Short mmCIF file of C-alpha atoms and ligand atoms in Angstrom, two decimals:
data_model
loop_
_atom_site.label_atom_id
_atom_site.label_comp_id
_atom_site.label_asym_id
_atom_site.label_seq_id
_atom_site.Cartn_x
_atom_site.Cartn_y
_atom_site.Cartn_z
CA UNK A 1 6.39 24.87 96.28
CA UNK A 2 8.29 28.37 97.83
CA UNK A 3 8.52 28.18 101.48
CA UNK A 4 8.12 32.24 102.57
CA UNK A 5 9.10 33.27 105.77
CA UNK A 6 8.40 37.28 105.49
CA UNK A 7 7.19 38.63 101.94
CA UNK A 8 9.57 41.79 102.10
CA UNK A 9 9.65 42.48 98.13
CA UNK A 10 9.43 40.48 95.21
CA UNK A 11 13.56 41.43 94.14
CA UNK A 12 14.33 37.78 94.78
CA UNK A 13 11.32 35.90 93.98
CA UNK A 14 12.07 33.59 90.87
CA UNK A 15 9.93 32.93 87.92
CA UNK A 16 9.13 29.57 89.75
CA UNK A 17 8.18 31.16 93.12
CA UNK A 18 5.91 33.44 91.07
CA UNK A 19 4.40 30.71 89.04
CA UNK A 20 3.50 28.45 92.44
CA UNK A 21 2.12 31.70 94.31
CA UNK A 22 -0.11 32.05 90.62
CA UNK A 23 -0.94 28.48 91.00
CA UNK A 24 -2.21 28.65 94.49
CA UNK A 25 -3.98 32.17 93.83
CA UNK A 26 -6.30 30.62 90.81
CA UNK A 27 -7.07 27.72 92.81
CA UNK A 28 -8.98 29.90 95.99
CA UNK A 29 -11.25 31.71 93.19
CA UNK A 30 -14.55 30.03 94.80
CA UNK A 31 -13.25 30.35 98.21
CA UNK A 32 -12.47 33.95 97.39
CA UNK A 33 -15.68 34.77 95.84
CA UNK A 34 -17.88 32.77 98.83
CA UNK A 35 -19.05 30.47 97.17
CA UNK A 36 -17.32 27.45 98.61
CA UNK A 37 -16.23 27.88 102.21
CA UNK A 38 -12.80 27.32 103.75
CA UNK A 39 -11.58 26.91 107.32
CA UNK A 40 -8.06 26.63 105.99
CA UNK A 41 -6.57 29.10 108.26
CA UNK A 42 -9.06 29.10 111.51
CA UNK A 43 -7.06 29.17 114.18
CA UNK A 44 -4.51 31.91 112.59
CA UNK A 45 -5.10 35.48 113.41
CA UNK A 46 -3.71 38.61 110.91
CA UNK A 47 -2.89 41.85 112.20
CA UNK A 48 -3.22 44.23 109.59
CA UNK A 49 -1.34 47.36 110.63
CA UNK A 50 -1.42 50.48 108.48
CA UNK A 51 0.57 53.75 108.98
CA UNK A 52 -0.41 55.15 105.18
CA UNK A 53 -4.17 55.48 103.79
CA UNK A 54 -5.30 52.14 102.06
CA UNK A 55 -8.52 50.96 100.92
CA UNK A 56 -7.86 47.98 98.55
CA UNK A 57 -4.65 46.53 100.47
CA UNK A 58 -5.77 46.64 103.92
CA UNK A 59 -9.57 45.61 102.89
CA UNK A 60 -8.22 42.30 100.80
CA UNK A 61 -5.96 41.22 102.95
CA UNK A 62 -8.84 40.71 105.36
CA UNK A 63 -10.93 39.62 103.34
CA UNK A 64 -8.74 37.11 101.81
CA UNK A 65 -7.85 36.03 105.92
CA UNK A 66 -11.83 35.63 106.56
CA UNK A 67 -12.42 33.59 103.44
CA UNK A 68 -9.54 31.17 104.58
CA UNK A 69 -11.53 31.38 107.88
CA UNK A 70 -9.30 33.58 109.78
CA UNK A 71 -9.59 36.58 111.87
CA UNK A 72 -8.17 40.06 111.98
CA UNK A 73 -7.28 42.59 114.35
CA UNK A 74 -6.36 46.08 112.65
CA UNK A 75 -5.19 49.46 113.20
CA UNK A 76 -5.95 51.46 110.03
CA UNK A 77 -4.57 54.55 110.92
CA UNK A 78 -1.55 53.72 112.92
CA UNK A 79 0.07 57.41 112.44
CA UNK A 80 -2.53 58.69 115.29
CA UNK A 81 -3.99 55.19 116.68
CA UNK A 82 -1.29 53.48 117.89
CA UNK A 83 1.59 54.32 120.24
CA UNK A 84 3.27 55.21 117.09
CA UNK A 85 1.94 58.72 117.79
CA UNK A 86 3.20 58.75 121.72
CA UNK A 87 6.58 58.30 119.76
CA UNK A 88 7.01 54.43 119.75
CA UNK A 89 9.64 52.81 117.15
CA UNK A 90 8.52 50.49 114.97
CA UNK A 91 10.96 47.78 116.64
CA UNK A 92 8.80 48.24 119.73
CA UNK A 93 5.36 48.27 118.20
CA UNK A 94 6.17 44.95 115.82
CA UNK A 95 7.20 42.98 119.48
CA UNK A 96 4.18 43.76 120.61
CA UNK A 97 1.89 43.02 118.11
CA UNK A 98 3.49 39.80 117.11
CA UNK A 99 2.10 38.75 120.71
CA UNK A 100 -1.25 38.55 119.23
CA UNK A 101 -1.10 37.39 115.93
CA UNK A 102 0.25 34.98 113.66
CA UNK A 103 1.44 37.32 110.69
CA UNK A 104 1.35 41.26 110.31
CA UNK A 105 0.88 42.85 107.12
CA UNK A 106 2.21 45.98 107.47
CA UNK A 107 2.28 49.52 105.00
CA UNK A 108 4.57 52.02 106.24
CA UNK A 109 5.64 55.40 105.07
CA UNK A 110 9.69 54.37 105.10
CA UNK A 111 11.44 52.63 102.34
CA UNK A 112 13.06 49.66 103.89
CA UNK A 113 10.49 49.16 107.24
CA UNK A 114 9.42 45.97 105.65
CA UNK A 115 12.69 44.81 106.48
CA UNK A 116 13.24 46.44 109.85
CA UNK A 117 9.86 44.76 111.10
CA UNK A 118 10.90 41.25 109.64
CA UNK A 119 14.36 41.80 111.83
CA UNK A 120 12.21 41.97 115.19
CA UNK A 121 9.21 40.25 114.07
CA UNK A 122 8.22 36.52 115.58
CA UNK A 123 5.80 36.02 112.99
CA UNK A 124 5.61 36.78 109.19
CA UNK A 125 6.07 40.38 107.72
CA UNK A 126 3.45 40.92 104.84
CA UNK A 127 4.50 44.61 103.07
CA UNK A 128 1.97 46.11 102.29
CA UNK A 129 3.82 48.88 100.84
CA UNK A 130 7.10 50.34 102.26
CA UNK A 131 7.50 54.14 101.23
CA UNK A 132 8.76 54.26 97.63
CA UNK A 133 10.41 51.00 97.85
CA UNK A 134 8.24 47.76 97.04
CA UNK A 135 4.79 47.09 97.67
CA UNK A 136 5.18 43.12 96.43
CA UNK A 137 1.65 42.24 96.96
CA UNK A 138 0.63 44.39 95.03
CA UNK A 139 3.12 43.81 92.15
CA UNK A 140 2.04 39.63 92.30
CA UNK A 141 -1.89 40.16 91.95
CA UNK A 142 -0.68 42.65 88.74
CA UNK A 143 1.26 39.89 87.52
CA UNK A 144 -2.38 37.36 88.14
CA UNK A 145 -3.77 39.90 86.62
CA UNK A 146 -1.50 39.92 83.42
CA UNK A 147 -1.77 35.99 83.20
CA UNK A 148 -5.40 35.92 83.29
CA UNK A 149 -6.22 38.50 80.92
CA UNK A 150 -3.52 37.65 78.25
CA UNK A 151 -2.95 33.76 79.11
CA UNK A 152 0.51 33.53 78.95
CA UNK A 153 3.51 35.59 81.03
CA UNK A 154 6.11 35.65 77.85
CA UNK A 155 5.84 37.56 74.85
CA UNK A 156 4.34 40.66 75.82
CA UNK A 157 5.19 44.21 75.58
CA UNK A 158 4.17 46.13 78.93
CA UNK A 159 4.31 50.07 78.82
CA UNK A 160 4.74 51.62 81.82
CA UNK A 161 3.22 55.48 82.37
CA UNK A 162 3.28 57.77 84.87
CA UNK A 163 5.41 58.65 88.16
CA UNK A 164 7.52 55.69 88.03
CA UNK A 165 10.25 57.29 90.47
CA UNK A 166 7.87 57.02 93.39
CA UNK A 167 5.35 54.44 92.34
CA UNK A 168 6.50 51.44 94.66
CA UNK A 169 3.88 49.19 92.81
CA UNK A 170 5.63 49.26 89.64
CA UNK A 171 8.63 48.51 91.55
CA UNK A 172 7.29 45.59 92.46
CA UNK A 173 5.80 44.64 89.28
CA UNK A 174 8.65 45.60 87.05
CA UNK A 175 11.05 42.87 89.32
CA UNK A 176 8.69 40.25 89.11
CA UNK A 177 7.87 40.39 85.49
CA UNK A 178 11.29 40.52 84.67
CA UNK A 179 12.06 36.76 85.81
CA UNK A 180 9.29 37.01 82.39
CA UNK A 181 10.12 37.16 78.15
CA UNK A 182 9.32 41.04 77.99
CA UNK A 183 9.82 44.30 76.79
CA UNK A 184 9.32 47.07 78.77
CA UNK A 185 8.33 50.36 77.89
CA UNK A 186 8.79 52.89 80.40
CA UNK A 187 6.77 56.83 80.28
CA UNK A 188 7.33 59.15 83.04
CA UNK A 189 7.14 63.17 83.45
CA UNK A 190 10.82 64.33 83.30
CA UNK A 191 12.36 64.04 86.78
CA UNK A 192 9.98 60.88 87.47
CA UNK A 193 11.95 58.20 85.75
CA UNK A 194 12.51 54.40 87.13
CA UNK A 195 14.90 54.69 89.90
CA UNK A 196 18.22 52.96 88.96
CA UNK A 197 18.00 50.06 91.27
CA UNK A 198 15.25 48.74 89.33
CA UNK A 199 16.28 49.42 85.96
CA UNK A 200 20.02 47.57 87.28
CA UNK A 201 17.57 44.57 87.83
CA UNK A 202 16.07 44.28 84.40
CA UNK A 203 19.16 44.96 82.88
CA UNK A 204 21.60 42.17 84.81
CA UNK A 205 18.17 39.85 84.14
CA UNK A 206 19.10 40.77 79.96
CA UNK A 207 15.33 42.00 79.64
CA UNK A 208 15.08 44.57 76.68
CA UNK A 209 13.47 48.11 77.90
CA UNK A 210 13.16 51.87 76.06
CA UNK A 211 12.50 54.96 77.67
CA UNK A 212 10.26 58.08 75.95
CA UNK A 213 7.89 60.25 75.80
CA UNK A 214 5.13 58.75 73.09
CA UNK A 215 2.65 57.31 74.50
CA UNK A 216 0.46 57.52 71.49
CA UNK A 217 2.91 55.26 69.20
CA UNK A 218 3.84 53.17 73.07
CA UNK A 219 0.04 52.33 73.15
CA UNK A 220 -0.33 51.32 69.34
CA UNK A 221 2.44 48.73 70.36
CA UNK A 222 1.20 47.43 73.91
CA UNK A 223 0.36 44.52 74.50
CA UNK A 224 -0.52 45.91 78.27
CA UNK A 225 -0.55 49.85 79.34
CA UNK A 226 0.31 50.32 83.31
CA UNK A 227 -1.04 53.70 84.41
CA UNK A 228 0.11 55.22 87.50
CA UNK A 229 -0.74 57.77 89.83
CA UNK A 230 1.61 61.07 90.27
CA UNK A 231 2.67 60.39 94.55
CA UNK A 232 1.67 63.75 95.66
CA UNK A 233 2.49 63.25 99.19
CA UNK A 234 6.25 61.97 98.02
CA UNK A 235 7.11 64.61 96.41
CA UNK A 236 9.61 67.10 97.88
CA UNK A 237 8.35 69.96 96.69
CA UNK A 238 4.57 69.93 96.56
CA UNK A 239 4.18 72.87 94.07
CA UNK A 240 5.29 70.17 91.90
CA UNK A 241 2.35 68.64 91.66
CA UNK A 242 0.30 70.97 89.71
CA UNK A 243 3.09 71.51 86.95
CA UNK A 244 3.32 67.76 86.08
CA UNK A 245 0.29 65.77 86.38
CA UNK A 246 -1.32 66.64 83.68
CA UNK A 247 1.68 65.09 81.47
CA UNK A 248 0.16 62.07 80.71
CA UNK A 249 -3.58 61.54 80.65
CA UNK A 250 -4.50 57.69 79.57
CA UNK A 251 -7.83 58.42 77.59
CA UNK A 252 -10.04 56.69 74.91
CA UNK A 253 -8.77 58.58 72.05
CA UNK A 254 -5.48 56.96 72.69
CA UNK A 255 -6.76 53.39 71.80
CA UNK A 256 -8.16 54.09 68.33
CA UNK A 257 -6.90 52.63 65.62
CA UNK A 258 -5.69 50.23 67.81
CA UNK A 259 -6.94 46.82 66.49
CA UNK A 260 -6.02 44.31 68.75
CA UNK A 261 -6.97 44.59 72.71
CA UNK A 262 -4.85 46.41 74.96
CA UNK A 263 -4.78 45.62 78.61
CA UNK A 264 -5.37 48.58 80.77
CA UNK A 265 -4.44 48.51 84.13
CA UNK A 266 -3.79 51.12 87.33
CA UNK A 267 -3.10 50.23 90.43
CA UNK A 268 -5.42 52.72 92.21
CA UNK A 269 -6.44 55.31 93.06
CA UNK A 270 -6.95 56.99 89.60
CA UNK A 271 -6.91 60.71 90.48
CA UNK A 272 -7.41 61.66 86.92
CA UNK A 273 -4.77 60.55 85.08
CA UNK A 274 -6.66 57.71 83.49
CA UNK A 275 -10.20 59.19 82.30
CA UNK A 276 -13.49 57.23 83.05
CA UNK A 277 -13.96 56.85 78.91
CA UNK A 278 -11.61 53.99 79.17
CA UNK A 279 -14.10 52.06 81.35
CA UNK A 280 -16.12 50.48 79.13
CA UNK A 281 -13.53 49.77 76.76
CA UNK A 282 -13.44 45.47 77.20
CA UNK A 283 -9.08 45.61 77.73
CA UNK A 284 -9.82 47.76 81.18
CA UNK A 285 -9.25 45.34 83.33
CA UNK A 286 -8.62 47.58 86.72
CA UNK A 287 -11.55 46.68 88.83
CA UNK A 288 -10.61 42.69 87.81
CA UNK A 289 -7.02 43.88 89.07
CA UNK A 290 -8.84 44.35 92.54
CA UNK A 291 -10.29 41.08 93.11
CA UNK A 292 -7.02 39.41 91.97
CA UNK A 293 -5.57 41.41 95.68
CA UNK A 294 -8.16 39.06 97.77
CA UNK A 295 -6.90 35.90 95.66
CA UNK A 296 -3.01 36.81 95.52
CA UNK A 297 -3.19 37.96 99.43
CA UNK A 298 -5.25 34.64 100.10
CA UNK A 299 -2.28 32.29 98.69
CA UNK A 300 0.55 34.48 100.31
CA UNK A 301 -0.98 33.69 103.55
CA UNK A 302 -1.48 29.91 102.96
CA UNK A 303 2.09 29.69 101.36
CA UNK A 304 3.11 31.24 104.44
CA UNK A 305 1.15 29.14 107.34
CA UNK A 306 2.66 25.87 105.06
CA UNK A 307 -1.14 25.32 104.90
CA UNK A 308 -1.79 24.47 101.22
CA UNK A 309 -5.46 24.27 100.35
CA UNK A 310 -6.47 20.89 98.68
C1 LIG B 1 -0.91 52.14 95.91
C2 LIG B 1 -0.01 52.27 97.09
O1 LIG B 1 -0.41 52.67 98.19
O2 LIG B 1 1.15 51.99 96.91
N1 LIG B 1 -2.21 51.75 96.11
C3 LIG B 1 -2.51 50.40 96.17
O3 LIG B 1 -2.05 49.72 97.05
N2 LIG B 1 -3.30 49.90 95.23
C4 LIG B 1 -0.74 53.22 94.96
C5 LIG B 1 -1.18 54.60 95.28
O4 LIG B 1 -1.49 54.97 96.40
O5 LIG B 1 -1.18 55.37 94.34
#
Protein backbone atom coordinates (compact mmCIF):
# COMPACT_ATOMS: atom_id res chain seq x y z
CA UNK A 1 0.00 0.00 0.00
CA UNK A 2 1.50 3.96 -0.56
CA UNK A 3 2.47 5.42 2.67
CA UNK A 4 1.56 9.50 2.07
CA UNK A 5 2.95 11.90 4.21
CA UNK A 6 1.48 15.31 2.50
CA UNK A 7 -0.63 14.86 -0.85
CA UNK A 8 1.13 17.95 -2.60
CA UNK A 9 0.29 16.83 -6.38
CA UNK A 10 -0.13 13.74 -8.07
CA UNK A 11 3.46 14.45 -10.45
CA UNK A 12 4.99 11.53 -8.61
CA UNK A 13 2.28 9.26 -7.77
CA UNK A 14 2.82 5.88 -9.74
CA UNK A 15 0.29 3.83 -11.52
CA UNK A 16 0.50 1.56 -8.34
CA UNK A 17 -0.05 4.39 -5.79
CA UNK A 18 -3.05 5.34 -7.93
CA UNK A 19 -4.40 1.89 -8.21
CA UNK A 20 -4.19 1.29 -4.08
CA UNK A 21 -5.75 4.91 -3.42
CA UNK A 22 -8.69 3.42 -6.21
CA UNK A 23 -8.76 0.33 -4.21
CA UNK A 24 -9.32 1.91 -0.90
CA UNK A 25 -11.80 4.63 -2.46
CA UNK A 26 -14.35 1.73 -3.88
CA UNK A 27 -14.17 -0.05 -0.75
CA UNK A 28 -15.78 3.15 1.63
CA UNK A 29 -18.85 3.36 -0.97
CA UNK A 30 -21.41 2.30 1.97
CA UNK A 31 -19.54 4.19 4.49
CA UNK A 32 -19.60 7.11 2.11
CA UNK A 33 -23.15 6.91 1.23
CA UNK A 34 -24.32 6.26 5.24
CA UNK A 35 -25.35 3.37 5.02
CA UNK A 36 -22.85 1.45 7.07
CA UNK A 37 -21.17 3.49 9.77
CA UNK A 38 -17.46 3.94 10.47
CA UNK A 39 -15.51 5.24 13.45
CA UNK A 40 -12.33 4.68 11.50
CA UNK A 41 -10.90 8.01 12.10
CA UNK A 42 -12.66 9.24 15.59
CA UNK A 43 -10.22 10.64 17.39
CA UNK A 44 -8.58 12.59 14.23
CA UNK A 45 -9.63 16.10 13.65
CA UNK A 46 -9.35 17.92 9.82
CA UNK A 47 -8.91 21.44 9.42
CA UNK A 48 -10.17 22.40 6.25
CA UNK A 49 -8.72 25.81 5.40
CA UNK A 50 -9.79 27.65 2.27
CA UNK A 51 -8.38 30.96 0.87
CA UNK A 52 -10.32 30.46 -2.78
CA UNK A 53 -14.27 29.85 -3.17
CA UNK A 54 -15.10 26.01 -3.04
CA UNK A 55 -18.21 24.19 -2.73
CA UNK A 56 -17.50 20.54 -3.76
CA UNK A 57 -13.77 20.34 -2.32
CA UNK A 58 -14.18 21.87 0.96
CA UNK A 59 -17.86 20.19 1.45
CA UNK A 60 -16.37 16.42 0.61
CA UNK A 61 -13.56 16.57 2.35
CA UNK A 62 -15.78 16.95 5.42
CA UNK A 63 -17.99 14.92 4.62
CA UNK A 64 -15.72 12.17 3.75
CA UNK A 65 -13.86 13.08 7.56
CA UNK A 66 -17.49 12.69 9.30
CA UNK A 67 -18.30 9.44 7.55
CA UNK A 68 -14.87 8.01 8.79
CA UNK A 69 -16.17 9.49 12.11
CA UNK A 70 -14.05 12.47 12.31
CA UNK A 71 -14.46 16.05 13.00
CA UNK A 72 -13.70 19.33 11.31
CA UNK A 73 -12.85 22.70 12.13
CA UNK A 74 -12.93 25.15 8.98
CA UNK A 75 -12.32 28.51 7.79
CA UNK A 76 -14.03 28.85 4.39
CA UNK A 77 -13.09 32.11 3.56
CA UNK A 78 -9.63 32.50 4.88
CA UNK A 79 -8.85 35.71 2.54
CA UNK A 80 -11.03 37.90 5.18
CA UNK A 81 -11.51 35.27 8.20
CA UNK A 82 -8.37 34.47 9.27
CA UNK A 83 -5.28 36.49 10.25
CA UNK A 84 -4.44 36.04 6.70
CA UNK A 85 -6.22 39.38 6.21
CA UNK A 86 -4.24 41.24 9.33
CA UNK A 87 -1.30 40.24 6.93
CA UNK A 88 -0.18 36.80 8.39
CA UNK A 89 2.14 34.43 6.09
CA UNK A 90 1.05 31.30 5.42
CA UNK A 91 4.23 29.81 7.35
CA UNK A 92 2.68 31.40 10.43
CA UNK A 93 -0.94 30.48 9.95
CA UNK A 94 -0.03 26.53 9.02
CA UNK A 95 2.04 26.46 12.76
CA UNK A 96 -0.79 27.41 14.21
CA UNK A 97 -3.34 25.47 12.91
CA UNK A 98 -1.42 22.27 12.93
CA UNK A 99 -1.86 22.80 16.87
CA UNK A 100 -5.34 21.71 16.51
CA UNK A 101 -5.63 19.24 14.05
CA UNK A 102 -4.34 16.19 12.69
CA UNK A 103 -4.20 17.07 8.84
CA UNK A 104 -5.08 20.43 6.92
CA UNK A 105 -6.45 20.41 3.60
CA UNK A 106 -5.68 23.47 2.29
CA UNK A 107 -6.74 25.56 -1.33
CA UNK A 108 -4.75 28.52 -1.85
CA UNK A 109 -4.56 31.12 -4.53
CA UNK A 110 -0.46 30.53 -5.12
CA UNK A 111 0.99 27.91 -7.28
CA UNK A 112 3.40 26.06 -5.13
CA UNK A 113 1.67 26.88 -1.33
CA UNK A 114 0.92 23.23 -1.15
CA UNK A 115 4.44 22.83 -0.79
CA UNK A 116 5.34 25.81 1.36
CA UNK A 117 2.63 24.58 4.00
CA UNK A 118 3.98 20.88 3.89
CA UNK A 119 7.65 22.61 4.70
CA UNK A 120 6.21 24.07 8.13
CA UNK A 121 3.41 21.80 8.61
CA UNK A 122 3.44 19.04 11.71
CA UNK A 123 0.69 17.27 10.26
CA UNK A 124 -0.38 16.26 6.67
CA UNK A 125 -0.89 18.88 3.80
CA UNK A 126 -4.07 17.89 1.73
CA UNK A 127 -4.09 20.50 -1.60
CA UNK A 128 -6.95 21.29 -2.24
CA UNK A 129 -5.96 23.28 -5.12
CA UNK A 130 -2.79 25.48 -5.30
CA UNK A 131 -3.29 28.45 -7.86
CA UNK A 132 -2.81 27.09 -11.39
CA UNK A 133 -0.58 24.39 -10.29
CA UNK A 134 -2.25 20.97 -9.13
CA UNK A 135 -5.32 20.37 -7.42
CA UNK A 136 -4.46 16.30 -6.98
CA UNK A 137 -7.60 15.47 -5.26
CA UNK A 138 -9.35 16.46 -7.56
CA UNK A 139 -7.42 14.88 -10.49
CA UNK A 140 -7.67 11.12 -8.38
CA UNK A 141 -11.61 11.12 -7.90
CA UNK A 142 -11.54 12.04 -12.03
CA UNK A 143 -9.41 9.18 -12.48
CA UNK A 144 -12.33 6.90 -9.98
CA UNK A 145 -14.44 8.40 -11.99
CA UNK A 146 -12.88 7.20 -15.38
CA UNK A 147 -12.46 3.56 -13.90
CA UNK A 148 -15.92 3.25 -12.86
CA UNK A 149 -17.65 4.45 -15.78
CA UNK A 150 -15.43 2.73 -18.47
CA UNK A 151 -14.00 -0.33 -16.28
CA UNK A 152 -10.65 -0.32 -17.21
CA UNK A 153 -7.73 2.67 -16.99
CA UNK A 154 -5.86 1.53 -20.47
CA UNK A 155 -7.06 1.90 -23.81
CA UNK A 156 -8.88 4.99 -23.83
CA UNK A 157 -8.75 8.12 -25.71
CA UNK A 158 -9.43 11.23 -23.30
CA UNK A 159 -10.04 14.73 -25.03
CA UNK A 160 -9.31 17.46 -23.14
CA UNK A 161 -11.38 21.04 -23.84
CA UNK A 162 -11.24 24.19 -22.60
CA UNK A 163 -8.71 26.59 -20.61
CA UNK A 164 -6.16 24.05 -20.07
CA UNK A 165 -3.34 26.77 -19.28
CA UNK A 166 -5.00 27.63 -16.01
CA UNK A 167 -7.17 24.65 -15.22
CA UNK A 168 -5.05 23.08 -12.26
CA UNK A 169 -7.53 20.04 -12.29
CA UNK A 170 -6.49 18.85 -15.56
CA UNK A 171 -3.09 19.26 -14.35
CA UNK A 172 -3.67 16.94 -12.02
CA UNK A 173 -5.55 14.57 -14.04
CA UNK A 174 -3.42 14.68 -17.10
CA UNK A 175 -0.16 13.43 -14.63
CA UNK A 176 -2.00 10.80 -13.14
CA UNK A 177 -3.53 9.27 -16.16
CA UNK A 178 -0.41 9.30 -17.80
CA UNK A 179 1.23 6.50 -15.47
CA UNK A 180 -2.15 4.99 -17.86
CA UNK A 181 -2.22 3.34 -21.85
CA UNK A 182 -3.73 6.68 -23.37
CA UNK A 183 -4.08 9.11 -25.87
CA UNK A 184 -4.67 12.42 -25.14
CA UNK A 185 -6.40 14.89 -26.99
CA UNK A 186 -5.93 18.30 -25.94
CA UNK A 187 -8.62 21.61 -27.13
CA UNK A 188 -7.95 24.95 -25.81
CA UNK A 189 -8.79 28.70 -27.04
CA UNK A 190 -5.48 29.97 -28.57
CA UNK A 191 -3.27 31.36 -25.80
CA UNK A 192 -4.85 28.64 -23.30
CA UNK A 193 -2.80 25.65 -24.22
CA UNK A 194 -1.29 22.90 -21.61
CA UNK A 195 1.50 24.57 -19.92
CA UNK A 196 4.83 22.87 -20.88
CA UNK A 197 5.60 21.27 -17.62
CA UNK A 198 2.82 19.01 -18.08
CA UNK A 199 3.02 18.23 -21.57
CA UNK A 200 7.22 17.45 -20.62
CA UNK A 201 5.52 14.81 -18.29
CA UNK A 202 3.44 12.93 -20.80
CA UNK A 203 6.00 13.12 -23.19
CA UNK A 204 9.24 11.66 -20.99
CA UNK A 205 6.22 9.02 -19.76
CA UNK A 206 6.14 8.08 -24.04
CA UNK A 207 2.21 8.74 -23.85
CA UNK A 208 0.92 9.72 -27.43
CA UNK A 209 -1.03 13.29 -27.38
CA UNK A 210 -2.38 15.83 -30.45
CA UNK A 211 -3.26 19.25 -30.13
CA UNK A 212 -6.33 21.11 -32.34
CA UNK A 213 -9.04 22.80 -32.74
CA UNK A 214 -11.96 20.04 -33.80
CA UNK A 215 -13.80 19.18 -31.34
CA UNK A 216 -16.55 17.86 -33.51
CA UNK A 217 -14.22 15.03 -35.22
CA UNK A 218 -12.19 14.94 -31.22
CA UNK A 219 -15.67 13.92 -29.83
CA UNK A 220 -16.60 11.31 -32.67
CA UNK A 221 -13.26 9.66 -31.43
CA UNK A 222 -13.52 9.96 -27.47
CA UNK A 223 -13.68 7.55 -25.55
CA UNK A 224 -14.04 10.38 -22.58
CA UNK A 225 -14.58 14.37 -23.24
CA UNK A 226 -13.05 16.60 -20.17
CA UNK A 227 -14.76 20.00 -20.23
CA UNK A 228 -13.32 22.80 -18.44
CA UNK A 229 -14.14 26.04 -17.22
CA UNK A 230 -12.39 29.38 -18.78
CA UNK A 231 -10.41 30.73 -15.02
CA UNK A 232 -11.77 34.15 -15.16
CA UNK A 233 -10.18 35.31 -12.07
CA UNK A 234 -6.56 33.96 -13.54
CA UNK A 235 -6.53 35.68 -16.25
CA UNK A 236 -4.29 38.75 -16.61
CA UNK A 237 -6.25 40.69 -18.50
CA UNK A 238 -9.92 40.30 -17.63
CA UNK A 239 -11.32 41.82 -20.92
CA UNK A 240 -10.19 38.53 -22.00
CA UNK A 241 -12.79 36.82 -20.83
CA UNK A 242 -15.57 37.89 -22.97
CA UNK A 243 -13.52 37.39 -26.32
CA UNK A 244 -12.79 33.66 -25.61
CA UNK A 245 -15.28 31.77 -23.77
CA UNK A 246 -17.52 31.23 -26.07
CA UNK A 247 -14.79 29.12 -28.15
CA UNK A 248 -15.86 25.96 -27.20
CA UNK A 249 -19.36 25.16 -26.08
CA UNK A 250 -19.76 21.16 -25.22
CA UNK A 251 -23.49 20.69 -26.40
CA UNK A 252 -25.83 17.79 -27.48
CA UNK A 253 -25.52 18.33 -31.08
CA UNK A 254 -21.93 17.41 -30.70
CA UNK A 255 -22.69 13.73 -29.70
CA UNK A 256 -24.85 12.72 -32.67
CA UNK A 257 -23.90 10.33 -34.78
CA UNK A 258 -21.86 9.23 -32.19
CA UNK A 259 -22.70 5.50 -31.64
CA UNK A 260 -20.92 4.32 -28.87
CA UNK A 261 -21.11 6.24 -25.27
CA UNK A 262 -18.95 9.02 -24.58
CA UNK A 263 -18.02 9.93 -21.08
CA UNK A 264 -18.70 13.47 -20.24
CA UNK A 265 -17.14 14.96 -17.50
CA UNK A 266 -16.35 18.75 -15.93
CA UNK A 267 -14.92 19.38 -13.02
CA UNK A 268 -17.26 22.19 -11.88
CA UNK A 269 -18.55 24.80 -11.92
CA UNK A 270 -20.02 24.75 -15.51
CA UNK A 271 -20.49 28.47 -16.26
CA UNK A 272 -21.85 27.72 -19.65
CA UNK A 273 -19.47 26.13 -21.49
CA UNK A 274 -21.08 22.74 -21.24
CA UNK A 275 -24.99 23.25 -21.98
CA UNK A 276 -27.66 21.57 -19.68
CA UNK A 277 -28.86 19.37 -23.04
CA UNK A 278 -26.02 17.12 -22.24
CA UNK A 279 -27.64 16.15 -18.91
CA UNK A 280 -29.73 13.60 -19.69
CA UNK A 281 -27.57 12.13 -22.15
CA UNK A 282 -26.62 8.48 -20.03
CA UNK A 283 -22.33 9.18 -20.74
CA UNK A 284 -22.76 12.57 -18.40
CA UNK A 285 -21.34 11.39 -15.68
CA UNK A 286 -20.49 14.93 -13.78
CA UNK A 287 -22.73 14.82 -10.81
CA UNK A 288 -21.29 10.88 -10.32
CA UNK A 289 -17.80 12.78 -10.62
CA UNK A 290 -18.96 14.58 -7.30
CA UNK A 291 -19.64 11.78 -5.10
CA UNK A 292 -16.42 10.05 -6.26
CA UNK A 293 -14.66 13.59 -4.19
CA UNK A 294 -16.31 12.19 -0.75
CA UNK A 295 -14.93 8.53 -1.63
CA UNK A 296 -11.38 9.60 -3.12
CA UNK A 297 -11.00 12.33 -0.11
CA UNK A 298 -12.24 9.50 2.36
CA UNK A 299 -9.23 7.01 1.32
CA UNK A 300 -6.59 9.90 1.12
CA UNK A 301 -7.28 10.49 4.68
CA UNK A 302 -7.18 6.82 5.82
CA UNK A 303 -4.03 6.20 3.59
CA UNK A 304 -2.72 9.02 5.40
CA UNK A 305 -3.65 8.26 9.30
CA UNK A 306 -2.04 4.45 8.25
CA UNK A 307 -5.64 3.59 9.31
CA UNK A 308 -6.83 1.16 6.59
CA UNK A 309 -10.51 0.30 6.85
CA UNK A 310 -11.19 -3.53 7.02
C1 LIG B 1 -12.08 23.66 -9.56
C2 LIG B 1 -11.00 24.37 -8.80
O1 LIG B 1 -11.25 25.17 -7.90
O2 LIG B 1 -9.87 24.13 -9.14
N1 LIG B 1 -13.22 23.29 -8.89
C3 LIG B 1 -13.25 22.09 -8.21
O3 LIG B 1 -12.51 21.91 -7.28
N2 LIG B 1 -14.11 21.17 -8.62
C4 LIG B 1 -12.29 24.22 -10.87
C5 LIG B 1 -12.91 25.56 -11.04
O4 LIG B 1 -13.05 26.36 -10.13
O5 LIG B 1 -13.23 25.84 -12.18
Amino acid sequence: MVTLKHITGLKDFSRRDIEDVLEVAIGLEDVCWGKKVSKLLEDKVLATLFYEPSTRTRLSFEAAMQRLGGKVISVADAKSTSSAWKGESLPDTIRTIDNYCDAIAMRHPGSGAAEIAASYSRVPILNAGDGTNEHPTQGLLDILTIRKERGTLDGLKVVMVGDLKHTRSTNSLTLGLSNFDVKFTFISPSGFETSPWILDVVKKRGVPYSQTTDLKQAVQEADVVYICRIQKERLEDPGDYEKIKGTYVFNRSLLEGVTKLVTVMHHLPRVGELSEDVDSYPGAAYFRQTFNGVLIRAALLAILFNRLPE
